[in-house]
Amino acid sequence: LTTHLANLFLALTNSGTALFVIHFLKLSSFSPTLSQSLRAFSYFSLFSLPFVFIYGYAALAPILVSSAAIMLLGSWAALYCSLRGSPVGPFLVASLIVLLPCNSIGLLRFAGFFDDAAWTEHIAELGMAADALILSVALAFQVNVLRGDKEAASLARERERTAFAKRILQAKEQERRSIGKALHDSLGHKILAIKASLGSANLNRSEATTETEQLLKEAITEVRDLSHLLYPSIIEHLGLKTAVGNAVGKVLQNAGISYEVTVSDCEIDGELETLIYRAAQECVNNVVKHSDASEFTLAITTDQDNEHIQLVATDNGSVSFDENDFGFGLSMLRQQAALFEGSLTVARASGGQNVLTLIATTQR
C-alpha cells in the first residue's frame, strides 16, 4: 500500500510541479514551446497512474523519467524567464538551486548510497523546507506586484474618467461660448442697429415709437446679460479680478448688501478661471436667495507655491445653510471642482457667518 501511495503521490507531484512552473512564471508569454513541453510531461505523469496499481515498482521508471524531465525543463524555464525579465523567475531559480542537490542526495540514499552518513538522513526534508520558504517569499512578492498592477490600473481608469469629464466640461463651455458670442456679436448688434435706425429716422415721435425704443433697449440689455452668463468674455478682456468684482457688484448693489472682494494676482488656465468666476456668481446668488445678510466678503487667494487656488465666501446672515441646501448650480460646481482635484464645502463659522470654500489645483 505504501509503495503504491508513494508512486501515486510522486506522479501527482510531477504534474502539479509542471503546472505550477507554467502558471507561476506565466511561461506561455515567454516561451510557448517550453510551456507546451512541461504540460506534455505533466499529462504523461498522470497517464502513468493506472500502471502504478498494476505493476507496482515497475511503474516507477516512467514516473521518474517524467520527474527528471520536468525538473530539467522547469530549471531551464526559470533561468530563461529570469533572463527575459520575469520578476519571479530568480525566486524559482534559487529554489531549484536549493532543492535539486538535496533531492538528488536523498534519491542516492534511497538507492543505497550514503547509508552510514547521518547528514544525509533528512537532507531531502531540509531541501523541501528551504524550497517552500523561498517560494513563499516569491508568492508574497507576486501578490505585491499584482496589487501594484491593480492600483496602477485603477489610477489609470480614474485619470481617464477625469480626462473624459474635463472634455465634457470643455465641450459645454465651448458651446456656451459659441451661443454667447452669437448673441452678443450678431443678434445684439442687429437689435442695436434697429434702435439706432429708429432714433435717426425722420418719424413723428409718437408714443408707439417711444415704446418700441424702450422694448429694444430692454432686449439689448437682456441679450448682453444672457451672453455674459453663457460666456464671460470679460475674463479674457479685463481679467479674473475685474470680472469677479463686476459679477459680485452687479447683484449685491441692487440687493442693498455691502460687500468686499479680494482677488490675488495669479496665473491660472482658462478653464479654472471660468470655474472660479461661476463659483463667485453662485455664492452671490445663494446669499441673495437663502440669506438675510447685510455684509458679504469674497476672497480668492493662492498658496505660496501657486499650486492651489482657494475661494472663500462669507456672509453675516442669521439664516444658516448647509450642504443639504446645495442647489443644482453649487452641485455642478462641486463636480467641476473635483476635476481639478479640489472640493467645495459649506460650514457655519463660530462668528455666525456662512462660509463657502472652494479649493482647486492650479498646476496639473
mmCIF file of C-alpha atoms in Angstrom:
data_model
loop_
_atom_site.group_PDB
_atom_site.id
_atom_site.type_symbol
_atom_site.label_atom_id
_atom_site.label_comp_id
_atom_site.label_asym_id
_atom_site.label_seq_id
_atom_site.Cartn_x
_atom_site.Cartn_y
_atom_site.Cartn_z
ATOM 1 C CA LEU A 1 0.000 0.000 0.000
ATOM 2 C CA THR A 2 2.738 2.450 0.921
ATOM 3 C CA THR A 3 4.588 1.625 -2.313
ATOM 4 C CA HIS A 4 1.520 2.361 -4.350
ATOM 5 C CA LEU A 5 0.867 5.574 -2.420
ATOM 6 C CA ALA A 6 4.472 6.735 -2.818
ATOM 7 C CA ASN A 7 4.350 6.212 -6.577
ATOM 8 C CA LEU A 8 0.892 7.784 -6.770
ATOM 9 C CA PHE A 9 1.888 10.955 -4.948
ATOM 10 C CA LEU A 10 5.160 11.227 -6.869
ATOM 11 C CA ALA A 11 3.200 11.205 -10.140
ATOM 12 C CA LEU A 12 0.760 13.808 -8.813
ATOM 13 C CA THR A 13 3.673 15.918 -7.572
ATOM 14 C CA ASN A 14 5.260 15.808 -11.028
ATOM 15 C CA SER A 15 2.050 17.030 -12.649
ATOM 16 C CA GLY A 16 1.494 19.741 -10.052
ATOM 17 C CA THR A 17 5.100 20.945 -10.313
ATOM 18 C CA ALA A 18 4.857 21.324 -14.088
ATOM 19 C CA LEU A 19 1.596 23.265 -13.874
ATOM 20 C CA PHE A 20 2.974 25.397 -11.035
ATOM 21 C CA VAL A 21 6.026 26.410 -13.086
ATOM 22 C CA ILE A 22 3.840 27.250 -16.098
ATOM 23 C CA HIS A 23 1.466 29.500 -14.173
ATOM 24 C CA PHE A 24 3.977 30.911 -11.682
ATOM 25 C CA LEU A 25 6.293 32.145 -14.433
ATOM 26 C CA LYS A 26 3.466 32.925 -16.886
ATOM 27 C CA LEU A 27 5.567 30.783 -19.160
ATOM 28 C CA SER A 28 3.228 30.954 -22.147
ATOM 29 C CA SER A 29 4.037 34.646 -22.612
ATOM 30 C CA PHE A 30 7.811 33.983 -22.538
ATOM 31 C CA SER A 31 8.122 30.624 -24.344
ATOM 32 C CA PRO A 32 5.058 28.741 -25.622
ATOM 33 C CA THR A 33 7.301 25.792 -26.590
ATOM 34 C CA LEU A 34 8.612 25.301 -23.054
ATOM 35 C CA SER A 35 5.094 25.694 -21.705
ATOM 36 C CA GLN A 36 3.719 23.025 -24.036
ATOM 37 C CA SER A 37 6.611 20.658 -23.243
ATOM 38 C CA LEU A 38 6.073 20.944 -19.492
ATOM 39 C CA ARG A 39 2.345 20.439 -19.942
ATOM 40 C CA ALA A 40 3.001 17.290 -22.011
ATOM 41 C CA PHE A 41 5.191 15.766 -19.275
ATOM 42 C CA SER A 42 2.546 16.714 -16.731
ATOM 43 C CA TYR A 43 -0.039 14.700 -18.672
ATOM 44 C CA PHE A 44 2.456 11.868 -19.189
ATOM 45 C CA SER A 45 2.965 11.613 -15.443
ATOM 46 C CA LEU A 46 -0.806 11.481 -14.853
ATOM 47 C CA PHE A 47 -1.269 8.805 -17.536
ATOM 48 C CA SER A 48 1.243 6.657 -15.620
ATOM 49 C CA LEU A 49 -1.060 6.459 -12.590
ATOM 50 C CA PRO A 50 -3.042 3.347 -13.658
ATOM 51 C CA PHE A 51 0.182 1.365 -14.132
ATOM 52 C CA VAL A 52 1.147 2.052 -10.503
ATOM 53 C CA PHE A 53 -1.684 -0.191 -9.302
ATOM 54 C CA ILE A 54 -0.908 -2.851 -11.930
ATOM 55 C CA TYR A 55 2.885 -3.085 -11.912
ATOM 56 C CA GLY A 56 3.867 -1.513 -8.580
ATOM 57 C CA TYR A 57 7.550 -0.570 -8.504
ATOM 58 C CA ALA A 58 7.912 -1.389 -12.192
ATOM 59 C CA ALA A 59 5.743 1.656 -12.950
ATOM 60 C CA LEU A 60 8.222 3.901 -11.140
ATOM 61 C CA ALA A 61 10.532 4.181 -14.140
ATOM 62 C CA PRO A 62 8.274 6.361 -16.360
ATOM 63 C CA ILE A 63 7.322 8.455 -13.337
ATOM 64 C CA LEU A 64 10.989 9.066 -12.520
ATOM 65 C CA VAL A 65 11.681 9.912 -16.171
ATOM 66 C CA SER A 66 8.886 12.489 -16.204
ATOM 67 C CA SER A 67 10.108 13.808 -12.840
ATOM 68 C CA ALA A 68 13.634 14.331 -14.155
ATOM 69 C CA ALA A 69 12.352 15.878 -17.377
ATOM 70 C CA ILE A 70 10.042 18.263 -15.502
ATOM 71 C CA MET A 71 12.833 19.328 -13.140
ATOM 72 C CA LEU A 72 15.243 19.964 -16.044
ATOM 73 C CA LEU A 73 12.660 21.810 -18.124
ATOM 74 C CA GLY A 74 11.489 23.748 -15.073
ATOM 75 C CA SER A 75 15.065 24.786 -14.294
ATOM 76 C CA TRP A 76 15.659 25.930 -17.839
ATOM 77 C CA ALA A 77 12.312 27.750 -17.921
ATOM 78 C CA ALA A 78 13.133 29.573 -14.677
ATOM 79 C CA LEU A 79 16.562 30.617 -15.963
ATOM 80 C CA TYR A 80 15.163 31.602 -19.376
ATOM 81 C CA CYS A 81 12.365 33.711 -17.890
ATOM 82 C CA SER A 82 14.810 35.357 -15.467
ATOM 83 C CA LEU A 83 16.999 36.394 -18.382
ATOM 84 C CA ARG A 84 13.909 37.707 -20.215
ATOM 85 C CA GLY A 85 12.985 39.958 -17.280
ATOM 86 C CA SER A 86 10.492 37.883 -15.285
ATOM 87 C CA PRO A 87 10.240 39.394 -11.769
ATOM 88 C CA VAL A 88 9.608 35.996 -10.125
ATOM 89 C CA GLY A 89 11.989 33.917 -12.251
ATOM 90 C CA PRO A 90 15.001 34.445 -9.926
ATOM 91 C CA PHE A 91 12.987 33.133 -6.961
ATOM 92 C CA LEU A 92 12.301 29.872 -8.778
ATOM 93 C CA VAL A 93 15.954 29.584 -9.827
ATOM 94 C CA ALA A 94 17.010 29.985 -6.209
ATOM 95 C CA SER A 95 14.505 27.378 -5.027
ATOM 96 C CA LEU A 96 15.721 24.855 -7.596
ATOM 97 C CA ILE A 97 19.363 25.513 -6.683
ATOM 98 C CA VAL A 98 18.470 24.534 -3.113
ATOM 99 C CA LEU A 99 16.042 21.734 -3.929
ATOM 100 C CA LEU A 100 17.829 19.793 -6.674
ATOM 101 C CA PRO A 101 21.034 18.902 -4.775
ATOM 102 C CA CYS A 102 19.074 17.953 -1.654
ATOM 103 C CA ASN A 103 16.650 15.776 -3.577
ATOM 104 C CA SER A 104 19.473 14.200 -5.581
ATOM 105 C CA ILE A 105 21.283 13.215 -2.373
ATOM 106 C CA GLY A 106 18.015 11.909 -0.945
ATOM 107 C CA LEU A 107 17.449 9.738 -4.040
ATOM 108 C CA LEU A 108 21.012 8.432 -3.892
ATOM 109 C CA ARG A 109 20.491 7.486 -0.235
ATOM 110 C CA PHE A 110 17.218 5.781 -1.227
ATOM 111 C CA ALA A 111 19.155 3.843 -3.893
ATOM 112 C CA GLY A 112 21.647 2.566 -1.294
ATOM 113 C CA PHE A 113 24.337 5.196 -1.215
ATOM 114 C CA PHE A 114 25.349 7.172 1.898
ATOM 115 C CA ASP A 115 23.671 4.649 4.181
ATOM 116 C CA ASP A 116 26.078 5.407 7.002
ATOM 117 C CA ALA A 117 26.153 9.192 6.503
ATOM 118 C CA ALA A 118 23.952 10.737 9.174
ATOM 119 C CA TRP A 119 23.978 14.130 7.458
ATOM 120 C CA THR A 120 22.014 12.682 4.521
ATOM 121 C CA GLU A 121 19.188 11.316 6.668
ATOM 122 C CA HIS A 122 16.983 14.405 6.482
ATOM 123 C CA ILE A 123 18.615 16.258 3.609
ATOM 124 C CA ALA A 124 15.574 15.921 1.348
ATOM 125 C CA GLU A 125 13.228 17.308 4.021
ATOM 126 C CA LEU A 126 15.557 20.220 4.686
ATOM 127 C CA GLY A 127 15.726 20.987 0.963
ATOM 128 C CA MET A 128 11.952 20.967 0.651
ATOM 129 C CA ALA A 129 11.590 23.235 3.694
ATOM 130 C CA ALA A 130 14.068 25.740 2.222
ATOM 131 C CA ASP A 131 12.310 25.478 -1.134
ATOM 132 C CA ALA A 132 8.922 26.163 0.495
ATOM 133 C CA LEU A 133 10.372 29.210 2.274
ATOM 134 C CA ILE A 134 11.792 30.664 -0.941
ATOM 135 C CA LEU A 135 8.571 30.078 -2.870
ATOM 136 C CA SER A 136 6.536 31.650 -0.046
ATOM 137 C CA VAL A 137 8.620 34.798 -0.386
ATOM 138 C CA ALA A 138 8.149 34.611 -4.164
ATOM 139 C CA LEU A 139 4.377 34.315 -3.832
ATOM 140 C CA ALA A 140 4.284 37.265 -1.438
ATOM 141 C CA PHE A 141 6.300 39.256 -3.968
ATOM 142 C CA GLN A 142 3.910 38.202 -6.740
ATOM 143 C CA VAL A 143 0.914 39.304 -4.655
ATOM 144 C CA ASN A 144 2.502 42.726 -4.153
ATOM 145 C CA VAL A 145 3.203 43.009 -7.874
ATOM 146 C CA LEU A 146 -0.399 42.134 -8.716
ATOM 147 C CA ARG A 147 -1.670 44.585 -6.104
ATOM 148 C CA GLY A 148 0.538 47.306 -7.587
ATOM 149 C CA ASP A 149 -0.731 46.487 -11.083
ATOM 150 C CA LYS A 150 -4.314 46.675 -9.838
ATOM 151 C CA GLU A 151 -3.715 50.040 -8.165
ATOM 152 C CA ALA A 152 -1.979 51.356 -11.288
ATOM 153 C CA ALA A 153 -4.919 50.196 -13.428
ATOM 154 C CA SER A 154 -7.389 51.840 -11.044
ATOM 155 C CA LEU A 155 -5.384 55.067 -11.127
ATOM 156 C CA ALA A 156 -5.268 54.956 -14.921
ATOM 157 C CA ARG A 157 -9.049 54.449 -15.080
ATOM 158 C CA GLU A 158 -9.582 57.342 -12.668
ATOM 159 C CA ARG A 159 -7.346 59.594 -14.747
ATOM 160 C CA GLU A 160 -9.189 58.538 -17.887
ATOM 161 C CA ARG A 161 -12.539 59.269 -16.209
ATOM 162 C CA THR A 162 -11.319 62.674 -15.059
ATOM 163 C CA ALA A 163 -9.939 63.480 -18.507
ATOM 164 C CA PHE A 164 -13.251 62.440 -20.098
ATOM 165 C CA ALA A 165 -15.228 64.578 -17.644
ATOM 166 C CA LYS A 166 -12.962 67.549 -18.364
ATOM 167 C CA ARG A 167 -13.514 67.075 -22.100
ATOM 168 C CA ILE A 168 -17.264 67.165 -21.453
ATOM 169 C CA LEU A 169 -16.805 70.347 -19.417
ATOM 170 C CA GLN A 170 -14.700 71.879 -22.206
ATOM 171 C CA ALA A 171 -17.337 70.956 -24.775
ATOM 172 C CA LYS A 172 -20.073 72.503 -22.636
ATOM 173 C CA GLU A 173 -18.083 75.709 -22.116
ATOM 174 C CA GLN A 174 -17.280 75.850 -25.814
ATOM 175 C CA GLU A 175 -20.965 75.511 -26.642
ATOM 176 C CA ARG A 176 -21.797 78.283 -24.189
ATOM 177 C CA ARG A 177 -19.075 80.431 -25.707
ATOM 178 C CA SER A 178 -20.433 79.930 -29.219
ATOM 179 C CA ILE A 179 -24.003 80.791 -28.178
ATOM 180 C CA GLY A 180 -22.860 83.768 -26.104
ATOM 181 C CA LYS A 181 -20.775 85.174 -28.951
ATOM 182 C CA ALA A 182 -23.624 84.686 -31.379
ATOM 183 C CA LEU A 183 -25.991 86.576 -29.088
ATOM 184 C CA HIS A 184 -23.535 89.362 -28.387
ATOM 185 C CA ASP A 185 -21.848 89.797 -31.765
ATOM 186 C CA SER A 186 -24.684 89.000 -34.149
ATOM 187 C CA LEU A 187 -28.150 89.339 -32.645
ATOM 188 C CA GLY A 188 -27.154 92.060 -30.181
ATOM 189 C CA HIS A 189 -25.595 94.216 -32.914
ATOM 190 C CA LYS A 190 -28.619 93.801 -35.153
ATOM 191 C CA ILE A 191 -31.016 94.912 -32.407
ATOM 192 C CA LEU A 192 -28.709 97.826 -31.611
ATOM 193 C CA ALA A 193 -28.714 98.812 -35.283
ATOM 194 C CA ILE A 194 -32.534 98.757 -35.348
ATOM 195 C CA LYS A 195 -32.625 101.019 -32.289
ATOM 196 C CA ALA A 196 -30.160 103.433 -33.885
ATOM 197 C CA SER A 197 -32.161 103.416 -37.102
ATOM 198 C CA LEU A 198 -35.347 104.262 -35.229
ATOM 199 C CA GLY A 199 -33.627 107.061 -33.367
ATOM 200 C CA SER A 200 -32.241 108.701 -36.510
ATOM 201 C CA ALA A 201 -35.267 108.264 -38.749
ATOM 202 C CA ASN A 202 -37.453 111.285 -39.501
ATOM 203 C CA LEU A 203 -40.543 109.959 -37.823
ATOM 204 C CA ASN A 204 -43.106 111.513 -35.619
ATOM 205 C CA ARG A 205 -42.111 110.835 -32.022
ATOM 206 C CA SER A 206 -45.291 109.003 -31.288
ATOM 207 C CA GLU A 207 -45.947 107.030 -28.138
ATOM 208 C CA ALA A 208 -45.655 103.794 -30.130
ATOM 209 C CA THR A 209 -42.196 104.743 -31.363
ATOM 210 C CA THR A 210 -41.013 105.585 -27.848
ATOM 211 C CA GLU A 211 -42.389 102.303 -26.566
ATOM 212 C CA THR A 212 -40.620 100.413 -29.361
ATOM 213 C CA GLU A 213 -37.317 102.043 -28.487
ATOM 214 C CA GLN A 214 -37.802 101.132 -24.837
ATOM 215 C CA LEU A 215 -38.524 97.499 -25.722
ATOM 216 C CA LEU A 216 -35.436 97.401 -27.922
ATOM 217 C CA LYS A 217 -33.335 98.858 -25.120
ATOM 218 C CA GLU A 218 -34.575 96.183 -22.745
ATOM 219 C CA ALA A 219 -33.959 93.490 -25.361
ATOM 220 C CA ILE A 220 -30.362 94.713 -25.813
ATOM 221 C CA THR A 221 -29.785 94.575 -22.066
ATOM 222 C CA GLU A 222 -31.228 91.077 -21.802
ATOM 223 C CA VAL A 223 -29.171 89.812 -24.751
ATOM 224 C CA ARG A 224 -25.999 91.292 -23.248
ATOM 225 C CA ASP A 225 -26.704 89.795 -19.826
ATOM 226 C CA LEU A 226 -27.558 86.411 -21.320
ATOM 227 C CA SER A 227 -24.396 86.363 -23.440
ATOM 228 C CA HIS A 228 -22.301 87.197 -20.375
ATOM 229 C CA LEU A 229 -23.948 84.399 -18.410
ATOM 230 C CA LEU A 230 -23.250 81.920 -21.176
ATOM 231 C CA TYR A 231 -19.736 83.131 -21.888
ATOM 232 C CA PRO A 232 -17.955 85.511 -19.505
ATOM 233 C CA SER A 233 -15.827 87.235 -22.138
ATOM 234 C CA ILE A 234 -14.984 89.888 -19.552
ATOM 235 C CA ILE A 235 -12.433 87.442 -18.118
ATOM 236 C CA GLU A 236 -10.464 87.478 -21.376
ATOM 237 C CA HIS A 237 -10.747 91.213 -21.867
ATOM 238 C CA LEU A 238 -10.301 92.590 -18.324
ATOM 239 C CA GLY A 239 -9.038 89.664 -16.256
ATOM 240 C CA LEU A 240 -10.435 87.495 -13.460
ATOM 241 C CA LYS A 241 -10.236 90.170 -10.754
ATOM 242 C CA THR A 242 -12.370 92.701 -12.652
ATOM 243 C CA ALA A 243 -14.781 90.019 -13.859
ATOM 244 C CA VAL A 244 -15.440 88.729 -10.346
ATOM 245 C CA GLY A 245 -15.806 92.248 -8.967
ATOM 246 C CA ASN A 246 -18.379 93.126 -11.633
ATOM 247 C CA ALA A 247 -20.310 89.882 -11.088
ATOM 248 C CA VAL A 248 -20.499 90.449 -7.334
ATOM 249 C CA GLY A 249 -21.234 94.178 -7.509
ATOM 250 C CA LYS A 250 -23.995 93.915 -10.105
ATOM 251 C CA VAL A 251 -26.058 91.614 -7.880
ATOM 252 C CA LEU A 252 -25.306 92.930 -4.381
ATOM 253 C CA GLN A 253 -25.685 96.641 -5.178
ATOM 254 C CA ASN A 254 -29.284 96.059 -6.228
ATOM 255 C CA ALA A 255 -29.847 93.885 -3.115
ATOM 256 C CA GLY A 256 -28.509 96.572 -0.759
ATOM 257 C CA ILE A 257 -25.770 94.309 0.650
ATOM 258 C CA SER A 258 -22.335 95.811 1.344
ATOM 259 C CA TYR A 259 -19.504 93.708 0.012
ATOM 260 C CA GLU A 260 -15.742 93.363 -0.235
ATOM 261 C CA VAL A 261 -13.892 91.422 -2.943
ATOM 262 C CA THR A 262 -10.213 90.480 -2.748
ATOM 263 C CA VAL A 263 -8.528 88.673 -5.638
ATOM 264 C CA SER A 264 -4.807 87.928 -5.525
ATOM 265 C CA ASP A 265 -2.725 88.135 -8.680
ATOM 266 C CA CYS A 266 -2.240 84.610 -10.011
ATOM 267 C CA GLU A 267 -1.810 82.882 -13.345
ATOM 268 C CA ILE A 268 -4.266 80.047 -13.942
ATOM 269 C CA ASP A 269 -5.673 78.450 -17.060
ATOM 270 C CA GLY A 270 -8.920 79.494 -18.707
ATOM 271 C CA GLU A 271 -10.980 76.524 -17.512
ATOM 272 C CA LEU A 272 -10.121 77.156 -13.873
ATOM 273 C CA GLU A 273 -10.746 80.897 -14.276
ATOM 274 C CA THR A 274 -14.222 80.102 -15.566
ATOM 275 C CA LEU A 275 -14.823 77.770 -12.607
ATOM 276 C CA ILE A 276 -13.783 80.472 -10.112
ATOM 277 C CA TYR A 277 -15.930 83.057 -11.877
ATOM 278 C CA ARG A 278 -19.015 80.836 -11.853
ATOM 279 C CA ALA A 279 -18.358 79.925 -8.205
ATOM 280 C CA ALA A 280 -18.372 83.638 -7.326
ATOM 281 C CA GLN A 281 -21.668 84.047 -9.188
ATOM 282 C CA GLU A 282 -23.226 81.099 -7.342
ATOM 283 C CA CYS A 283 -22.010 82.403 -3.975
ATOM 284 C CA VAL A 284 -23.660 85.768 -4.584
ATOM 285 C CA ASN A 285 -26.872 84.205 -5.859
ATOM 286 C CA ASN A 286 -27.095 81.941 -2.783
ATOM 287 C CA VAL A 287 -26.563 84.856 -0.427
ATOM 288 C CA VAL A 288 -29.377 86.802 -2.081
ATOM 289 C CA LYS A 289 -31.737 83.791 -2.210
ATOM 290 C CA HIS A 290 -31.065 81.992 1.078
ATOM 291 C CA SER A 291 -29.534 84.507 3.490
ATOM 292 C CA ASP A 292 -30.649 87.711 5.216
ATOM 293 C CA ALA A 293 -27.070 89.011 5.264
ATOM 294 C CA SER A 294 -26.155 92.684 5.153
ATOM 295 C CA GLU A 295 -22.438 92.083 4.546
ATOM 296 C CA PHE A 296 -20.625 89.792 2.156
ATOM 297 C CA THR A 297 -16.915 89.043 1.723
ATOM 298 C CA LEU A 298 -15.269 87.147 -1.120
ATOM 299 C CA ALA A 299 -11.552 86.325 -1.106
ATOM 300 C CA ILE A 300 -9.680 84.471 -3.875
ATOM 301 C CA THR A 301 -6.109 83.525 -2.970
ATOM 302 C CA THR A 302 -3.354 81.093 -3.929
ATOM 303 C CA ASP A 303 -0.889 79.282 -1.703
ATOM 304 C CA GLN A 304 2.816 80.037 -1.512
ATOM 305 C CA ASP A 305 3.752 77.678 -4.363
ATOM 306 C CA ASN A 306 0.815 78.787 -6.516
ATOM 307 C CA GLU A 307 -0.341 75.158 -6.717
ATOM 308 C CA HIS A 308 -3.818 75.638 -5.240
ATOM 309 C CA ILE A 309 -6.361 78.399 -5.562
ATOM 310 C CA GLN A 310 -8.941 78.996 -2.867
ATOM 311 C CA LEU A 311 -12.210 80.906 -2.942
ATOM 312 C CA VAL A 312 -13.796 81.739 0.429
ATOM 313 C CA ALA A 313 -17.199 83.458 0.582
ATOM 314 C CA THR A 314 -18.672 84.574 3.912
ATOM 315 C CA ASP A 315 -21.826 86.417 4.927
ATOM 316 C CA ASN A 316 -23.178 87.599 8.277
ATOM 317 C CA GLY A 317 -26.704 86.341 7.790
ATOM 318 C CA SER A 318 -28.521 84.786 10.726
ATOM 319 C CA VAL A 319 -30.078 82.149 8.447
ATOM 320 C CA SER A 320 -27.639 79.254 8.136
ATOM 321 C CA PHE A 321 -27.494 76.826 5.269
ATOM 322 C CA ASP A 322 -25.552 73.604 4.869
ATOM 323 C CA GLU A 323 -24.676 71.129 2.154
ATOM 324 C CA ASN A 324 -28.260 69.908 2.031
ATOM 325 C CA ASP A 325 -29.191 73.327 0.649
ATOM 326 C CA PHE A 326 -26.881 72.900 -2.324
ATOM 327 C CA GLY A 327 -28.883 73.610 -5.426
ATOM 328 C CA PHE A 328 -28.127 72.481 -8.947
ATOM 329 C CA GLY A 329 -25.584 75.240 -9.517
ATOM 330 C CA LEU A 330 -23.444 74.501 -6.453
ATOM 331 C CA SER A 331 -23.726 70.759 -7.025
ATOM 332 C CA MET A 332 -22.390 71.204 -10.548
ATOM 333 C CA LEU A 333 -19.559 73.375 -9.209
ATOM 334 C CA ARG A 334 -18.649 70.661 -6.716
ATOM 335 C CA GLN A 335 -18.364 68.123 -9.533
ATOM 336 C CA GLN A 336 -16.284 70.510 -11.615
ATOM 337 C CA ALA A 337 -14.005 71.260 -8.649
ATOM 338 C CA ALA A 338 -13.339 67.526 -8.342
ATOM 339 C CA LEU A 339 -11.962 67.568 -11.897
ATOM 340 C CA PHE A 340 -9.284 69.949 -10.638
ATOM 341 C CA GLU A 341 -8.550 67.712 -7.624
ATOM 342 C CA GLY A 342 -10.496 70.171 -5.478
ATOM 343 C CA SER A 343 -13.532 70.389 -3.239
ATOM 344 C CA LEU A 344 -16.478 72.637 -2.429
ATOM 345 C CA THR A 345 -17.691 72.838 1.187
ATOM 346 C CA VAL A 346 -20.002 74.982 3.269
ATOM 347 C CA ALA A 347 -19.889 75.489 7.034
ATOM 348 C CA ARG A 348 -21.207 77.704 9.833
ATOM 349 C CA ALA A 349 -18.393 79.675 11.475
ATOM 350 C CA SER A 350 -18.238 80.463 15.188
ATOM 351 C CA GLY A 351 -18.951 84.132 14.457
ATOM 352 C CA GLY A 352 -22.243 83.221 12.817
ATOM 353 C CA GLN A 353 -21.170 83.573 9.201
ATOM 354 C CA ASN A 354 -21.945 81.157 6.436
ATOM 355 C CA VAL A 355 -18.610 80.141 4.939
ATOM 356 C CA LEU A 356 -18.393 78.576 1.497
ATOM 357 C CA THR A 357 -14.944 77.366 0.439
ATOM 358 C CA LEU A 358 -13.754 76.154 -2.948
ATOM 359 C CA ILE A 359 -10.254 74.745 -3.380
ATOM 360 C CA ALA A 360 -8.797 73.590 -6.705
ATOM 361 C CA THR A 361 -5.391 72.625 -8.083
ATOM 362 C CA THR A 362 -3.883 75.161 -10.468
ATOM 363 C CA GLN A 363 -0.950 73.039 -11.687
ATOM 364 C CA ARG A 364 -1.573 69.532 -13.040
#
